[in-house]
mmCIF file of C-alpha atoms in Angstrom:
data_model
loop_
_atom_site.group_PDB
_atom_site.id
_atom_site.type_symbol
_atom_site.label_atom_id
_atom_site.label_comp_id
_atom_site.label_asym_id
_atom_site.label_seq_id
_atom_site.Cartn_x
_atom_site.Cartn_y
_atom_site.Cartn_z
ATOM 1 C CA UNK A 7 -16.474 2.528 -14.620
ATOM 2 C CA UNK A 8 -12.942 1.288 -13.903
ATOM 3 C CA UNK A 9 -15.020 -1.136 -10.936
ATOM 4 C CA UNK A 10 -17.001 -2.690 -13.487
ATOM 5 C CA UNK A 11 -14.311 -2.911 -16.035
ATOM 6 C CA UNK A 12 -12.150 -4.766 -13.069
ATOM 7 C CA UNK A 13 -14.944 -7.315 -12.522
ATOM 8 C CA UNK A 14 -15.474 -7.926 -16.655
ATOM 9 C CA UNK A 15 -12.092 -9.004 -16.424
ATOM 10 C CA UNK A 16 -12.723 -11.179 -13.646
ATOM 11 C CA UNK A 17 -14.955 -13.170 -16.016
ATOM 12 C CA UNK A 18 -12.978 -13.104 -18.759
ATOM 13 C CA UNK A 19 -10.384 -15.162 -16.877
ATOM 14 C CA UNK A 20 -13.186 -17.566 -15.298
ATOM 15 C CA UNK A 21 -14.609 -18.039 -18.463
ATOM 16 C CA UNK A 22 -11.196 -18.889 -20.119
ATOM 17 C CA UNK A 23 -10.892 -21.637 -17.545
ATOM 18 C CA UNK A 24 -14.467 -22.862 -18.267
ATOM 19 C CA UNK A 25 -13.916 -23.194 -22.155
ATOM 20 C CA UNK A 26 -10.396 -24.521 -21.460
ATOM 21 C CA UNK A 27 -11.710 -27.338 -19.542
ATOM 22 C CA UNK A 28 -14.424 -28.314 -21.942
ATOM 23 C CA UNK A 29 -11.629 -28.142 -24.732
ATOM 24 C CA UNK A 30 -8.051 -28.705 -24.718
ATOM 25 C CA UNK A 31 -7.981 -29.726 -21.087
ATOM 26 C CA UNK A 32 -10.491 -32.060 -21.008
ATOM 27 C CA UNK A 33 -9.628 -35.176 -19.030
ATOM 28 C CA UNK A 34 -7.104 -33.368 -17.270
ATOM 29 C CA UNK A 35 -6.742 -32.663 -13.563
ATOM 30 C CA UNK A 36 -6.706 -29.344 -12.299
ATOM 31 C CA UNK A 37 -4.761 -30.610 -9.143
ATOM 32 C CA UNK A 38 -1.340 -29.428 -10.422
ATOM 33 C CA UNK A 39 -2.402 -26.004 -11.006
ATOM 34 C CA UNK A 40 -4.328 -25.838 -7.784
ATOM 35 C CA UNK A 41 -1.093 -26.814 -6.165
ATOM 36 C CA UNK A 42 0.972 -23.970 -7.731
ATOM 37 C CA UNK A 43 -1.506 -21.322 -6.359
ATOM 38 C CA UNK A 44 -1.833 -22.661 -2.938
ATOM 39 C CA UNK A 45 2.033 -23.866 -2.108
ATOM 40 C CA UNK A 46 3.807 -20.905 -4.534
ATOM 41 C CA UNK A 47 1.820 -17.870 -6.020
ATOM 42 C CA UNK A 48 -0.305 -17.085 -2.781
ATOM 43 C CA UNK A 49 2.496 -17.228 -0.169
ATOM 44 C CA UNK A 50 4.962 -15.008 -2.808
ATOM 45 C CA UNK A 51 1.888 -12.495 -3.158
ATOM 46 C CA UNK A 52 1.463 -12.277 0.806
ATOM 47 C CA UNK A 53 5.013 -12.167 1.517
ATOM 48 C CA UNK A 54 5.321 -9.410 -1.097
ATOM 49 C CA UNK A 55 2.598 -7.493 0.622
ATOM 50 C CA UNK A 56 3.772 -7.162 3.821
ATOM 51 C CA UNK A 57 7.720 -7.547 3.931
ATOM 52 C CA UNK A 58 8.158 -4.115 2.202
ATOM 53 C CA UNK A 59 6.064 -2.009 4.936
ATOM 54 C CA UNK A 60 7.031 -1.179 8.082
ATOM 55 C CA UNK A 61 5.737 -2.581 11.621
ATOM 56 C CA UNK A 62 4.044 0.797 12.711
ATOM 57 C CA UNK A 63 1.744 1.146 9.523
ATOM 58 C CA UNK A 64 0.700 -2.573 9.613
ATOM 59 C CA UNK A 65 -0.537 -3.118 13.245
ATOM 60 C CA UNK A 66 -3.413 -1.063 14.766
ATOM 61 C CA UNK A 67 -4.773 -3.710 17.093
ATOM 62 C CA UNK A 68 -8.135 -2.101 17.782
ATOM 63 C CA UNK A 69 -8.870 -1.826 14.325
ATOM 64 C CA UNK A 70 -8.251 -5.255 13.338
ATOM 65 C CA UNK A 71 -9.838 -6.684 16.214
ATOM 66 C CA UNK A 72 -13.082 -4.966 15.225
ATOM 67 C CA UNK A 73 -12.922 -6.196 11.761
ATOM 68 C CA UNK A 74 -11.931 -9.471 12.899
ATOM 69 C CA UNK A 75 -15.138 -9.438 14.924
ATOM 70 C CA UNK A 76 -17.282 -8.069 12.131
ATOM 71 C CA UNK A 77 -15.988 -11.256 10.242
ATOM 72 C CA UNK A 78 -16.961 -13.480 13.099
ATOM 73 C CA UNK A 79 -20.201 -12.245 13.690
ATOM 74 C CA UNK A 80 -20.425 -12.733 9.612
ATOM 75 C CA UNK A 81 -19.564 -16.039 9.507
ATOM 76 C CA UNK A 82 -22.140 -17.036 12.700
ATOM 77 C CA UNK A 83 -24.807 -15.501 10.411
ATOM 78 C CA UNK A 84 -23.866 -17.286 7.389
ATOM 79 C CA UNK A 85 -24.251 -20.583 9.422
ATOM 80 C CA UNK A 86 -27.025 -19.589 11.237
ATOM 81 C CA UNK A 87 -28.948 -19.162 8.099
ATOM 82 C CA UNK A 88 -27.505 -22.554 6.251
ATOM 83 C CA UNK A 89 -28.428 -24.501 9.495
ATOM 84 C CA UNK A 90 -31.821 -23.380 10.081
ATOM 85 C CA UNK A 91 -33.249 -22.052 6.953
ATOM 86 C CA UNK A 92 -31.267 -25.013 4.712
ATOM 87 C CA UNK A 93 -31.019 -27.939 7.235
ATOM 88 C CA UNK A 94 -27.489 -27.997 6.619
ATOM 89 C CA UNK A 95 -26.001 -30.360 9.134
ATOM 90 C CA UNK A 96 -22.240 -31.082 7.962
ATOM 91 C CA UNK A 97 -19.662 -29.710 10.095
ATOM 92 C CA UNK A 98 -17.090 -29.264 7.352
ATOM 93 C CA UNK A 99 -19.911 -28.278 4.870
ATOM 94 C CA UNK A 100 -20.690 -25.100 7.385
ATOM 95 C CA UNK A 101 -17.203 -24.334 7.744
ATOM 96 C CA UNK A 102 -17.127 -23.454 4.239
ATOM 97 C CA UNK A 103 -20.239 -21.634 4.016
ATOM 98 C CA UNK A 104 -18.763 -19.407 6.652
ATOM 99 C CA UNK A 105 -15.676 -19.070 4.711
ATOM 100 C CA UNK A 106 -17.681 -18.482 1.648
ATOM 101 C CA UNK A 107 -19.642 -15.524 3.243
ATOM 102 C CA UNK A 108 -16.557 -13.615 4.853
ATOM 103 C CA UNK A 109 -13.387 -14.067 2.382
ATOM 104 C CA UNK A 110 -13.169 -11.583 -0.049
ATOM 105 C CA UNK A 111 -11.446 -10.875 -3.497
ATOM 106 C CA UNK A 112 -9.074 -9.101 -1.481
ATOM 107 C CA UNK A 113 -6.132 -9.355 -4.399
ATOM 108 C CA UNK A 114 -7.726 -8.630 -7.533
ATOM 109 C CA UNK A 115 -10.400 -6.365 -6.617
ATOM 110 C CA UNK A 116 -9.655 -5.193 -3.458
ATOM 111 C CA UNK A 117 -6.123 -3.646 -3.819
ATOM 112 C CA UNK A 118 -7.254 -1.605 -6.818
ATOM 113 C CA UNK A 119 -10.495 -0.586 -5.475
ATOM 114 C CA UNK A 120 -9.162 0.354 -2.118
ATOM 115 C CA UNK A 121 -5.877 2.075 -3.467
ATOM 116 C CA UNK A 122 -7.613 3.786 -6.727
ATOM 117 C CA UNK A 123 -10.323 5.361 -3.973
ATOM 118 C CA UNK A 124 -8.088 6.023 -1.124
ATOM 119 C CA UNK A 125 -4.411 6.432 -2.130
ATOM 120 C CA UNK A 126 -1.147 5.655 -0.438
ATOM 121 C CA UNK A 127 -2.459 6.965 2.595
ATOM 122 C CA UNK A 128 -4.858 3.707 3.132
ATOM 123 C CA UNK A 129 -2.206 1.405 1.958
ATOM 124 C CA UNK A 130 -1.034 0.166 5.612
ATOM 125 C CA UNK A 131 -4.538 -0.213 6.682
ATOM 126 C CA UNK A 132 -5.627 -2.363 3.094
ATOM 127 C CA UNK A 133 -2.535 -4.625 3.693
ATOM 128 C CA UNK A 134 -2.895 -5.186 7.471
ATOM 129 C CA UNK A 135 -6.614 -6.287 6.784
ATOM 130 C CA UNK A 136 -6.273 -8.092 3.433
ATOM 131 C CA UNK A 137 -3.175 -10.194 5.574
ATOM 132 C CA UNK A 138 -5.400 -10.670 8.886
ATOM 133 C CA UNK A 139 -8.257 -11.678 6.250
ATOM 134 C CA UNK A 140 -6.210 -14.194 5.016
ATOM 135 C CA UNK A 141 -4.726 -15.562 8.285
ATOM 136 C CA UNK A 142 -8.024 -15.719 10.103
ATOM 137 C CA UNK A 143 -10.371 -16.895 7.501
ATOM 138 C CA UNK A 144 -8.227 -19.345 5.300
ATOM 139 C CA UNK A 145 -5.869 -20.496 8.408
ATOM 140 C CA UNK A 146 -9.094 -20.835 10.675
ATOM 141 C CA UNK A 147 -10.714 -22.624 8.070
ATOM 142 C CA UNK A 148 -8.177 -24.933 8.043
ATOM 143 C CA UNK A 149 -7.976 -25.414 11.700
ATOM 144 C CA UNK A 150 -11.611 -26.013 11.833
ATOM 145 C CA UNK A 151 -11.339 -28.997 9.013
ATOM 146 C CA UNK A 152 -8.320 -30.613 10.239
ATOM 147 C CA UNK A 153 -10.041 -30.369 13.869
ATOM 148 C CA UNK A 154 -12.950 -32.386 12.347
ATOM 149 C CA UNK A 155 -10.487 -34.934 10.307
ATOM 150 C CA UNK A 156 -8.269 -35.618 13.749
ATOM 151 C CA UNK A 157 -8.587 -38.669 15.407
ATOM 152 C CA UNK A 158 -8.972 -38.445 18.863
ATOM 153 C CA UNK A 159 -8.493 -35.656 21.553
ATOM 154 C CA UNK A 160 -5.895 -34.166 23.658
ATOM 155 C CA UNK A 161 -2.828 -32.144 23.878
ATOM 156 C CA UNK A 162 -0.925 -34.178 21.043
ATOM 157 C CA UNK A 163 -3.843 -34.150 18.563
ATOM 158 C CA UNK A 164 -3.891 -30.429 19.237
ATOM 159 C CA UNK A 165 -0.539 -30.077 18.097
ATOM 160 C CA UNK A 166 -1.063 -32.346 14.978
ATOM 161 C CA UNK A 167 -4.135 -29.924 14.179
ATOM 162 C CA UNK A 168 -1.930 -26.791 14.487
ATOM 163 C CA UNK A 169 1.232 -28.414 12.557
ATOM 164 C CA UNK A 170 -1.320 -29.187 9.556
ATOM 165 C CA UNK A 171 -3.469 -25.922 9.716
ATOM 166 C CA UNK A 172 -0.688 -23.387 10.555
ATOM 167 C CA UNK A 173 2.995 -24.679 10.801
ATOM 168 C CA UNK A 174 2.910 -26.277 7.426
ATOM 169 C CA UNK A 175 0.491 -23.657 5.974
ATOM 170 C CA UNK A 176 2.306 -21.581 3.223
ATOM 171 C CA UNK A 177 0.012 -18.776 3.937
ATOM 172 C CA UNK A 178 0.721 -18.615 7.637
ATOM 173 C CA UNK A 179 4.226 -18.999 7.002
ATOM 174 C CA UNK A 180 4.678 -16.314 4.149
ATOM 175 C CA UNK A 181 2.630 -13.942 6.567
ATOM 176 C CA UNK A 182 4.559 -14.448 9.300
ATOM 177 C CA UNK A 183 8.279 -14.450 7.756
ATOM 178 C CA UNK A 184 6.986 -11.538 5.633
ATOM 179 C CA UNK A 185 6.122 -9.393 9.211
ATOM 180 C CA UNK A 186 9.796 -10.934 10.698
ATOM 181 C CA UNK A 187 11.555 -9.497 7.513
ATOM 182 C CA UNK A 188 9.778 -6.066 7.725
ATOM 183 C CA UNK A 189 10.354 -6.102 11.648
ATOM 184 C CA UNK A 190 14.200 -6.697 11.026
ATOM 185 C CA UNK A 191 14.411 -4.403 7.990
ATOM 186 C CA UNK A 192 15.963 -7.124 6.229
ATOM 187 C CA UNK A 193 17.188 -6.157 2.212
ATOM 188 C CA UNK A 194 17.088 -9.310 -0.185
ATOM 189 C CA UNK A 195 19.012 -9.477 -3.366
ATOM 190 C CA UNK A 196 17.775 -7.977 -6.251
ATOM 191 C CA UNK A 197 17.381 -11.540 -8.174
ATOM 192 C CA UNK A 198 15.318 -12.573 -4.959
ATOM 193 C CA UNK A 199 12.977 -9.439 -5.492
ATOM 194 C CA UNK A 200 12.645 -9.918 -9.186
ATOM 195 C CA UNK A 201 11.776 -13.518 -8.607
ATOM 196 C CA UNK A 202 8.944 -12.789 -6.227
ATOM 197 C CA UNK A 203 7.797 -9.820 -8.529
ATOM 198 C CA UNK A 204 7.243 -12.423 -11.228
ATOM 199 C CA UNK A 205 5.712 -14.997 -9.145
ATOM 200 C CA UNK A 206 3.304 -13.158 -7.356
ATOM 201 C CA UNK A 207 1.057 -11.779 -9.992
ATOM 202 C CA UNK A 208 0.461 -15.201 -11.293
ATOM 203 C CA UNK A 209 -1.899 -15.831 -8.459
ATOM 204 C CA UNK A 210 -5.055 -14.291 -9.721
ATOM 205 C CA UNK A 211 -5.167 -15.350 -13.064
ATOM 206 C CA UNK A 212 -4.446 -18.946 -12.311
ATOM 207 C CA UNK A 213 -7.021 -19.421 -9.486
ATOM 208 C CA UNK A 214 -9.635 -17.710 -11.673
ATOM 209 C CA UNK A 215 -8.814 -20.248 -14.513
ATOM 210 C CA UNK A 216 -9.263 -23.124 -12.140
ATOM 211 C CA UNK A 217 -12.439 -21.540 -10.607
ATOM 212 C CA UNK A 218 -13.629 -21.639 -14.261
ATOM 213 C CA UNK A 219 -12.501 -24.887 -15.276
ATOM 214 C CA UNK A 220 -14.684 -26.270 -11.992
ATOM 215 C CA UNK A 221 -17.951 -24.804 -13.029
ATOM 216 C CA UNK A 222 -21.088 -27.087 -12.811
ATOM 217 C CA UNK A 223 -24.070 -25.000 -13.170
ATOM 218 C CA UNK A 224 -25.943 -28.529 -11.859
ATOM 219 C CA UNK A 225 -24.875 -27.151 -8.548
ATOM 220 C CA UNK A 226 -27.053 -23.829 -8.810
ATOM 221 C CA UNK A 227 -30.429 -26.028 -9.436
ATOM 222 C CA UNK A 228 -29.515 -28.174 -5.896
ATOM 223 C CA UNK A 229 -28.569 -25.034 -3.677
ATOM 224 C CA UNK A 230 -30.094 -22.068 -5.208
ATOM 225 C CA UNK A 231 -31.665 -20.261 -2.210
ATOM 226 C CA UNK A 232 -28.519 -21.283 -0.020
ATOM 227 C CA UNK A 233 -25.817 -19.760 -2.515
ATOM 228 C CA UNK A 234 -28.212 -16.532 -3.022
ATOM 229 C CA UNK A 235 -28.387 -16.311 1.053
ATOM 230 C CA UNK A 236 -24.421 -16.540 0.909
ATOM 231 C CA UNK A 237 -24.278 -13.849 -1.674
ATOM 232 C CA UNK A 238 -26.491 -11.631 0.347
ATOM 233 C CA UNK A 239 -24.610 -12.248 3.535
ATOM 234 C CA UNK A 240 -21.179 -11.601 1.879
ATOM 235 C CA UNK A 241 -22.260 -8.353 -0.192
ATOM 236 C CA UNK A 242 -24.313 -6.485 2.315
ATOM 237 C CA UNK A 243 -24.391 -8.064 5.988
ATOM 238 C CA UNK A 244 -20.345 -8.291 5.991
ATOM 239 C CA UNK A 245 -19.873 -4.594 5.468
ATOM 240 C CA UNK A 246 -22.805 -3.785 7.308
ATOM 241 C CA UNK A 247 -21.612 -5.352 10.750
ATOM 242 C CA UNK A 248 -18.222 -4.124 9.748
ATOM 243 C CA UNK A 249 -19.352 -0.291 9.542
ATOM 244 C CA UNK A 250 -21.905 -0.833 12.898
ATOM 245 C CA UNK A 251 -18.997 -2.269 14.917
ATOM 246 C CA UNK A 252 -16.204 0.300 13.724
ATOM 247 C CA UNK A 253 -19.116 2.795 14.651
ATOM 248 C CA UNK A 254 -19.924 1.679 17.842
ATOM 249 C CA UNK A 255 -16.266 1.300 19.011
ATOM 250 C CA UNK A 256 -15.652 4.690 18.183
ATOM 251 C CA UNK A 257 -13.066 3.910 15.433
ATOM 252 C CA UNK A 258 -13.096 6.922 13.124
ATOM 253 C CA UNK A 259 -9.864 6.828 11.167
ATOM 254 C CA UNK A 260 -10.938 7.556 7.620
ATOM 255 C CA UNK A 261 -8.516 5.293 5.902
ATOM 256 C CA UNK A 262 -8.896 2.474 8.332
ATOM 257 C CA UNK A 263 -12.875 2.667 8.201
ATOM 258 C CA UNK A 264 -13.347 2.740 4.534
ATOM 259 C CA UNK A 265 -10.802 0.240 3.862
ATOM 260 C CA UNK A 266 -12.391 -2.286 6.192
ATOM 261 C CA UNK A 267 -15.745 -1.437 4.685
ATOM 262 C CA UNK A 268 -15.030 -1.669 1.257
ATOM 263 C CA UNK A 269 -12.685 -4.747 1.682
ATOM 264 C CA UNK A 270 -15.618 -6.495 3.474
ATOM 265 C CA UNK A 271 -18.345 -5.577 0.620
ATOM 266 C CA UNK A 272 -16.232 -7.524 -1.769
ATOM 267 C CA UNK A 273 -17.598 -10.620 -3.353
ATOM 268 C CA UNK A 274 -16.193 -13.976 -1.968
ATOM 269 C CA UNK A 275 -12.222 -14.589 -3.402
ATOM 270 C CA UNK A 276 -11.192 -17.212 -5.502
ATOM 271 C CA UNK A 277 -8.893 -18.738 -3.112
ATOM 272 C CA UNK A 278 -11.951 -20.054 -1.144
ATOM 273 C CA UNK A 279 -12.520 -22.398 -4.117
ATOM 274 C CA UNK A 280 -8.778 -22.827 -4.067
ATOM 275 C CA UNK A 281 -9.498 -24.540 -0.659
ATOM 276 C CA UNK A 282 -12.784 -26.201 -1.455
ATOM 277 C CA UNK A 283 -10.729 -27.982 -4.092
ATOM 278 C CA UNK A 284 -7.989 -28.588 -1.402
ATOM 279 C CA UNK A 285 -10.276 -30.486 1.146
ATOM 280 C CA UNK A 286 -12.959 -31.810 -1.443
ATOM 281 C CA UNK A 287 -15.780 -30.007 0.224
ATOM 282 C CA UNK A 288 -18.679 -28.306 -1.777
ATOM 283 C CA UNK A 289 -16.305 -26.996 -4.349
ATOM 284 C CA UNK A 290 -19.010 -26.754 -7.067
ATOM 285 C CA UNK A 291 -21.198 -24.605 -4.740
ATOM 286 C CA UNK A 292 -18.192 -22.416 -3.880
ATOM 287 C CA UNK A 293 -17.320 -21.858 -7.607
ATOM 288 C CA UNK A 294 -20.711 -20.959 -8.116
ATOM 289 C CA UNK A 295 -20.664 -18.431 -5.146
ATOM 290 C CA UNK A 296 -17.786 -16.748 -6.105
ATOM 291 C CA UNK A 297 -19.166 -16.327 -9.386
ATOM 292 C CA UNK A 298 -22.510 -15.365 -8.514
ATOM 293 C CA UNK A 299 -21.561 -12.159 -6.088
ATOM 294 C CA UNK A 300 -18.882 -11.281 -8.358
ATOM 295 C CA UNK A 301 -21.382 -10.988 -10.882
ATOM 296 C CA UNK A 302 -24.094 -9.178 -7.883
ATOM 297 C CA UNK A 303 -20.932 -7.048 -6.976
ATOM 298 C CA UNK A 304 -21.298 -4.874 -10.179
ATOM 299 C CA UNK A 305 -24.304 -3.224 -8.657
ATOM 300 C CA UNK A 306 -23.483 -3.706 -4.694
ATOM 301 C CA UNK A 307 -19.994 -2.359 -4.556
ATOM 302 C CA UNK A 308 -21.155 0.696 -6.304
ATOM 303 C CA UNK A 309 -23.793 1.101 -3.838
ATOM 304 C CA UNK A 310 -21.309 1.012 -1.052
ATOM 305 C CA UNK A 311 -18.598 3.313 -2.763
ATOM 306 C CA UNK A 312 -21.578 6.014 -3.645
ATOM 307 C CA UNK A 313 -22.757 5.673 0.306
ATOM 308 C CA UNK A 314 -19.313 5.972 1.914
ATOM 309 C CA UNK A 315 -17.624 8.329 -0.161
#
């Protein structure tokens, strides 16, 4: 019941965005809100999640590599279907199709679901996977898009791509400095901790509000079958590949295994839409993928939890 209530709460925030854009916010740009989420709220959330944990609880390389491999294979599956079944050829669109098929709603659904089911013992595994997901999936998306948009080839161009996709990425920087602070066991003044605690929770509601405001159901008529394919990839193929790879690799730690599968089974996260808006690539279809996968996850997540628990 708690999972259903969480999902319904998501739709209330999405609905408010949809209504707001068509009433009191009609004619206003979403760019300032999107900029706030990307440059301020998300970095605060990621930094807050990592700096309080010890490095030992964060890094289990074989488990993280297994999760990374599953996400990579899932992304390739999503792209394969879009190319061969739906004749998609645009490389930037395919990058975002891969993101939509692999990036989970870590913040709002992942943390309460995994923590509620597995307790504090799985907290380190959960945070590690969420950090890796944000770095690899969001950072990888930025790297691939910037690669497509960078003129020329060579070492200088590679440095320019890395600069734009990682070194200037607030998501990468927040994670890096969070790990650094954790490793050095630094402590912050109370006023900074309180400021981070106030800023971080703004990520989810503002991102979901922007998502709802961007919804255009015309895109569903144009790309209906392709969006259904991405939902199937996200809710079923991604967790199934994660489970299979963990089993084949003999990685049987209960908390890591269940945290990885449950996080992979979540619907597409709203940050995928933030990225689509930022790069102006299929943001209407991305918003619909988030909504459709979230709706379908009422059933799919319950099935995964029932099976694995």
